[in-house]
Every structure is written in C-alpha cells, then in structure tokens.
Amino acid sequence: MKKIIALAAGLFFSTMLFAQTAELPDTQIKDVNSGKKMAFNQTFEKGKVTVVSFWATWCVPCKKEIKNIREKLADWHKEADFNYMTVSIDETRAEGLVRSYAKSQGWDFPYFIDANSDLKRSLNFQNVPFTIIVDKNGKVAFMHTGYEEGGEEEVFNKVKELAKS
C-alpha cells in the first residue's frame, strides 16, 4: 500500500512540476475558421494569460464546461485580462461538425482542431475535457482533466492569480 501511495504522489508531483515548467509545443493545429495551420505555441498573445479547453464533439462534459465558461466570460473579463480558446481533438472528417457546433453556440473566441492528435500526444494527456492555463511567459501553469459543474471557478481563480503577477 505504501508503494502505491508513493507512486501516486510521485506521479502527482511530476505532473505539477511539468505543469509549471513546460514549454509549449510547436505542434501544428488548424484554425477551424480560416483553415490555416499554425504552431500551437504561436497561438498565444505574449504577456497575456490564456485558458485552453481541449474538447470533442462527442464529449458531453466538454460541451458543458465550454458552455459554462462562455456564459461567464464577459463578467470574468471585467476582473482579469486573459484570452480563451478551444482545441477539438476530433478527427479531420469531423471538422465540419466542429465548425457547425461552434457557430451554433455563438463562439466568439478562437477554436482549433488537432485532427491527428499530434498536440494531444505532445502535451501527453489521454482524456477530454482537458484544460490548461498558459501564463504570461508562455509556460503551462495549470492542467486539469475532467469537468464537474462549477469546476470552471477553480480555473478562473487560477487565471486571476496569474493575471495579477
């Protein structure tokens, strides 16, 4: 039992260490609106905190998380200066679904697709919803897998903390 606890603690702390020091990969993703491919690490505004929600069209918790964040964005932007974007992990053939879903939801923030899961592999995550927060220096400062109702508040508290520093 002690070995299992030690292993779990080691994994947790190594993940936290990665989250605080990770360079953003230059893996190519596609802007669903323009159709242009670009390096993931080039999608961030220098000097600004950015929240990235990874999702899929088949993922109900993903859609709920993004919907809840979108509903709060206007109020959150009054409290903190940050950007928000999403990256779909759907396959290439689902790009039309991603586009139509985003338009039907009135998304007015950037949304990309990682059609071959190259970025997913680069960031080493397995499941969506997966959320990262990138700090002003372009480093991953926070990572979280899964979504429970209200979990977006934890994300926003971290954004406020990072936006102040």
PDB file of C-alpha atoms in Angstrom, residues 6-75:
ATOM      1  CA  ALA A   6       4.381   6.768  -3.038  1.00  0.00           C
ATOM      2  CA  LEU A   7       3.891   6.075  -6.748  1.00  0.00           C
ATOM      3  CA  ALA A   8       0.710   8.165  -6.858  1.00  0.00           C
ATOM      4  CA  ALA A   9       2.410  11.023  -5.018  1.00  0.00           C
ATOM      5  CA  GLY A  10       5.368  10.841  -7.392  1.00  0.00           C
ATOM      6  CA  LEU A  11       3.125  10.989 -10.435  1.00  0.00           C
ATOM      7  CA  PHE A  12       1.182  13.905  -8.962  1.00  0.00           C
ATOM      8  CA  PHE A  13       4.289  15.942  -8.179  1.00  0.00           C
ATOM      9  CA  SER A  14       5.953  15.176 -11.503  1.00  0.00           C
ATOM     10  CA  THR A  15       2.772  16.328 -13.265  1.00  0.00           C
ATOM     11  CA  MET A  16       2.709  19.512 -11.202  1.00  0.00           C
ATOM     12  CA  LEU A  17       6.392  20.110 -11.947  1.00  0.00           C
ATOM     13  CA  PHE A  18       5.743  19.604 -15.685  1.00  0.00           C
ATOM     14  CA  ALA A  19       2.753  21.928 -15.490  1.00  0.00           C
ATOM     15  CA  GLN A  20       4.857  24.724 -14.072  1.00  0.00           C
ATOM     16  CA  THR A  21       7.866  24.405 -16.358  1.00  0.00           C
ATOM     17  CA  ALA A  22       6.569  23.028 -19.629  1.00  0.00           C
ATOM     18  CA  GLU A  23       7.419  24.769 -22.852  1.00  0.00           C
ATOM     19  CA  LEU A  24       4.538  24.909 -25.275  1.00  0.00           C
ATOM     20  CA  PRO A  25       4.999  22.560 -28.222  1.00  0.00           C
ATOM     21  CA  ASP A  26       5.211  23.871 -31.783  1.00  0.00           C
ATOM     22  CA  THR A  27       2.843  21.123 -32.939  1.00  0.00           C
ATOM     23  CA  GLN A  28       0.647  22.163 -35.873  1.00  0.00           C
ATOM     24  CA  ILE A  29      -3.067  22.732 -35.292  1.00  0.00           C
ATOM     25  CA  LYS A  30      -5.680  24.107 -37.682  1.00  0.00           C
ATOM     26  CA  ASP A  31      -7.779  27.234 -37.202  1.00  0.00           C
ATOM     27  CA  VAL A  32     -11.267  25.944 -37.997  1.00  0.00           C
ATOM     28  CA  ASN A  33     -12.483  29.332 -39.262  1.00  0.00           C
ATOM     29  CA  SER A  34      -9.623  30.269 -41.577  1.00  0.00           C
ATOM     30  CA  GLY A  35      -8.411  26.761 -42.418  1.00  0.00           C
ATOM     31  CA  LYS A  36      -4.825  27.885 -41.715  1.00  0.00           C
ATOM     32  CA  LYS A  37      -2.406  25.605 -39.918  1.00  0.00           C
ATOM     33  CA  MET A  38      -0.210  27.133 -37.258  1.00  0.00           C
ATOM     34  CA  ALA A  39       2.108  26.128 -34.467  1.00  0.00           C
ATOM     35  CA  PHE A  40       0.298  25.752 -31.153  1.00  0.00           C
ATOM     36  CA  ASN A  41       2.929  27.855 -29.363  1.00  0.00           C
ATOM     37  CA  GLN A  42       2.251  30.696 -31.827  1.00  0.00           C
ATOM     38  CA  THR A  43      -1.445  30.984 -30.915  1.00  0.00           C
ATOM     39  CA  PHE A  44      -0.735  32.785 -27.645  1.00  0.00           C
ATOM     40  CA  GLU A  45      -0.546  36.519 -27.081  1.00  0.00           C
ATOM     41  CA  LYS A  46       2.708  37.380 -25.352  1.00  0.00           C
ATOM     42  CA  GLY A  47       2.250  38.846 -21.888  1.00  0.00           C
ATOM     43  CA  LYS A  48      -1.286  37.524 -21.525  1.00  0.00           C
ATOM     44  CA  VAL A  49      -2.717  34.553 -19.631  1.00  0.00           C
ATOM     45  CA  THR A  50      -4.648  32.104 -21.824  1.00  0.00           C
ATOM     46  CA  VAL A  51      -7.079  29.320 -20.945  1.00  0.00           C
ATOM     47  CA  VAL A  52      -7.257  26.428 -23.424  1.00  0.00           C
ATOM     48  CA  SER A  53     -10.118  23.921 -23.298  1.00  0.00           C
ATOM     49  CA  PHE A  54      -9.498  20.673 -25.160  1.00  0.00           C
ATOM     50  CA  TRP A  55     -12.749  19.010 -26.188  1.00  0.00           C
ATOM     51  CA  ALA A  56     -14.526  16.782 -28.716  1.00  0.00           C
ATOM     52  CA  THR A  57     -17.932  16.932 -30.385  1.00  0.00           C
ATOM     53  CA  TRP A  58     -18.890  13.597 -28.780  1.00  0.00           C
ATOM     54  CA  CYS A  59     -17.869  14.723 -25.247  1.00  0.00           C
ATOM     55  CA  VAL A  60     -20.875  15.920 -23.239  1.00  0.00           C
ATOM     56  CA  PRO A  61     -18.851  17.189 -20.214  1.00  0.00           C
ATOM     57  CA  CYS A  62     -16.586  19.108 -22.611  1.00  0.00           C
ATOM     58  CA  LYS A  63     -19.526  20.916 -24.157  1.00  0.00           C
ATOM     59  CA  LYS A  64     -20.957  21.714 -20.713  1.00  0.00           C
ATOM     60  CA  GLU A  65     -17.643  23.129 -19.498  1.00  0.00           C
ATOM     61  CA  ILE A  66     -17.199  25.342 -22.562  1.00  0.00           C
ATOM     62  CA  LYS A  67     -20.826  26.499 -22.362  1.00  0.00           C
ATOM     63  CA  ASN A  68     -20.421  27.444 -18.689  1.00  0.00           C
ATOM     64  CA  ILE A  69     -17.154  29.262 -19.342  1.00  0.00           C
ATOM     65  CA  ARG A  70     -18.619  31.099 -22.335  1.00  0.00           C
ATOM     66  CA  GLU A  71     -21.579  32.292 -20.260  1.00  0.00           C
ATOM     67  CA  LYS A  72     -19.186  33.775 -17.685  1.00  0.00           C
ATOM     68  CA  LEU A  73     -16.525  35.192 -19.995  1.00  0.00           C
ATOM     69  CA  ALA A  74     -17.924  38.725 -20.167  1.00  0.00           C
ATOM     70  CA  ASP A  75     -18.022  39.018 -16.370  1.00  0.00           C
TER      71      ASP A  75
END
